[in-house]
CSV table of C-alpha atoms in Angstrom, one decimal:
chain,number,residue,atom,x,y,z
A,808,MET,CA,-9.9,3.1,12.9
A,809,GLU,CA,-8.2,-0.1,13.6
A,810,GLN,CA,-5.7,-1.5,11.1
A,811,GLU,CA,-7.8,-4.6,10.4
A,812,GLN,CA,-10.8,-2.6,9.4
A,813,ALA,CA,-8.6,-0.4,7.2
A,814,GLU,CA,-7.0,-3.4,5.6
A,815,ILE,CA,-10.5,-4.8,4.8
A,816,PHE,CA,-11.5,-1.5,3.3
A,817,ALA,CA,-8.3,-1.3,1.2
A,818,LEU,CA,-8.9,-4.9,-0.1
A,819,LYS,CA,-12.4,-3.8,-1.2
A,820,ALA,CA,-10.8,-0.8,-2.9
A,821,LEU,CA,-8.2,-3.1,-4.6
A,822,ALA,CA,-11.0,-5.4,-5.8
A,823,PHE,CA,-12.8,-2.3,-7.3
A,824,LEU,CA,-9.5,-1.2,-8.9
A,825,ALA,CA,-8.9,-4.6,-10.4
A,826,GLN,CA,-12.2,-4.2,-12.3
A,827,ASN,CA,-10.8,-1.2,-14.1
A,828,GLU,CA,-7.9,-2.3,-16.3
A,829,ASP,CA,-6.8,1.2,-17.2
A,830,LYS,CA,-6.6,2.4,-13.6
A,831,MET,CA,-5.1,-0.9,-12.5
A,832,ASN,CA,-2.3,-0.5,-15.0
A,833,ILE,CA,-1.7,3.1,-13.9
A,834,PHE,CA,-1.4,1.9,-10.3
A,835,ALA,CA,0.9,-1.0,-11.3
A,836,ASN,CA,3.1,1.4,-13.2
A,837,LEU,CA,3.3,3.8,-10.3
A,838,SER,CA,4.0,1.0,-7.8
A,839,GLY,CA,6.6,-0.6,-10.0
A,840,LEU,CA,4.8,-4.0,-9.7
A,841,GLY,CA,3.0,-6.1,-12.2
A,842,THR,CA,-0.7,-6.6,-11.7
A,843,GLY,CA,-0.1,-10.2,-10.8
A,844,ASP,CA,2.4,-9.2,-8.1
A,845,ILE,CA,0.0,-6.7,-6.8
A,846,LEU,CA,-2.7,-9.3,-6.4
A,847,GLN,CA,-0.2,-11.7,-4.8
A,848,ARG,CA,0.8,-9.1,-2.3
A,849,ALA,CA,-2.7,-7.9,-1.6
A,850,GLY,CA,-2.5,-8.9,2.1
A,851,GLU,CA,0.5,-6.7,2.8
A,852,PRO,CA,-0.4,-3.6,4.8
A,853,GLU,CA,2.2,-1.4,3.0
A,854,LEU,CA,0.7,-2.3,-0.4
A,855,LEU,CA,-2.8,-1.7,0.9
A,856,ALA,CA,-1.7,1.7,2.1
A,857,GLY,CA,-0.5,2.4,-1.4
A,858,VAL,CA,-3.9,1.4,-2.8
A,859,VAL,CA,-5.7,3.8,-0.5
A,860,ASP,CA,-3.1,6.5,-1.4
A,861,PHE,CA,-3.8,5.9,-5.1
A,862,PHE,CA,-7.6,6.3,-4.6
A,863,LEU,CA,-7.0,9.5,-2.6
A,864,SER,CA,-4.9,10.9,-5.5
A,865,ASP,CA,-7.7,10.2,-8.1
A,866,GLU,CA,-10.8,12.1,-7.2
A,867,GLU,CA,-12.9,10.5,-10.0
A,868,LEU,CA,-11.9,6.9,-9.0
A,869,LEU,CA,-12.5,7.8,-5.3
A,870,ALA,CA,-15.9,9.1,-6.1
A,871,ASP,CA,-16.8,6.1,-8.2
A,872,PHE,CA,-15.7,3.7,-5.5
A,873,CYS,CA,-17.5,5.6,-2.7
A,874,ASN,CA,-20.7,5.9,-4.8
A,875,ALA,CA,-20.7,2.2,-5.8
A,876,ASN,CA,-20.2,1.0,-2.2
A,877,ASP,CA,-22.3,3.7,-0.4
A,878,ILE,CA,-19.2,4.9,1.5
A,879,HIS,CA,-18.9,8.5,2.8
A,880,PRO,CA,-16.2,10.3,0.9
A,881,ASP,CA,-14.3,11.1,4.2
A,882,THR,CA,-13.9,7.4,5.0
A,883,PRO,CA,-10.9,6.6,2.8
A,884,ALA,CA,-8.8,9.3,4.4
A,885,ARG,CA,-9.7,8.0,7.9
A,886,MET,CA,-8.9,4.5,6.9
A,887,ARG,CA,-5.6,5.6,5.5
A,888,GLN,CA,-4.6,6.8,9.0
A,889,ALA,CA,-4.8,3.3,10.3
A,890,LEU,CA,-2.4,1.8,7.7
A,891,PRO,CA,1.4,2.0,7.6
A,892,GLY,CA,2.6,5.6,7.2
A,893,GLY,CA,-0.9,7.0,7.9
A,894,ASP,CA,0.2,8.6,11.1
A,895,LEU,CA,2.6,11.0,9.2
A,896,PRO,CA,1.7,14.7,9.3
A,897,HIS,CA,-0.2,16.1,6.4
A,898,TRP,CA,1.4,19.3,5.1
A,899,THR,CA,-1.5,20.4,2.9
C-alpha cells in the first residue's frame, strides 16, 4: 500500500475514534497528547501510524471500525505497513 492511501485510511480511523470520547481519551493518554493536539497533528504520518497501532491493539474498536466502514479486518495491518515504522519486523 502506498503511504498516501494509508494516511487517508488512518484519518478515517481517527475520525471514527474522535466519535468515541472514552477511546479517544485512552488514545490521548497513551500518546501523551491532548485531544486538541491530536486533531491539530492529524496530518503527521507518525501520529497516523500511532492511530492505526491503537486500533490494532483494541480488537473491539478495530471490529467496530471495520464493520461500520465495510473494511476487511486485514486491511488495517496492511495499511500500517505503509506508515512510518510499519516496515519493522513483527516478532509475534
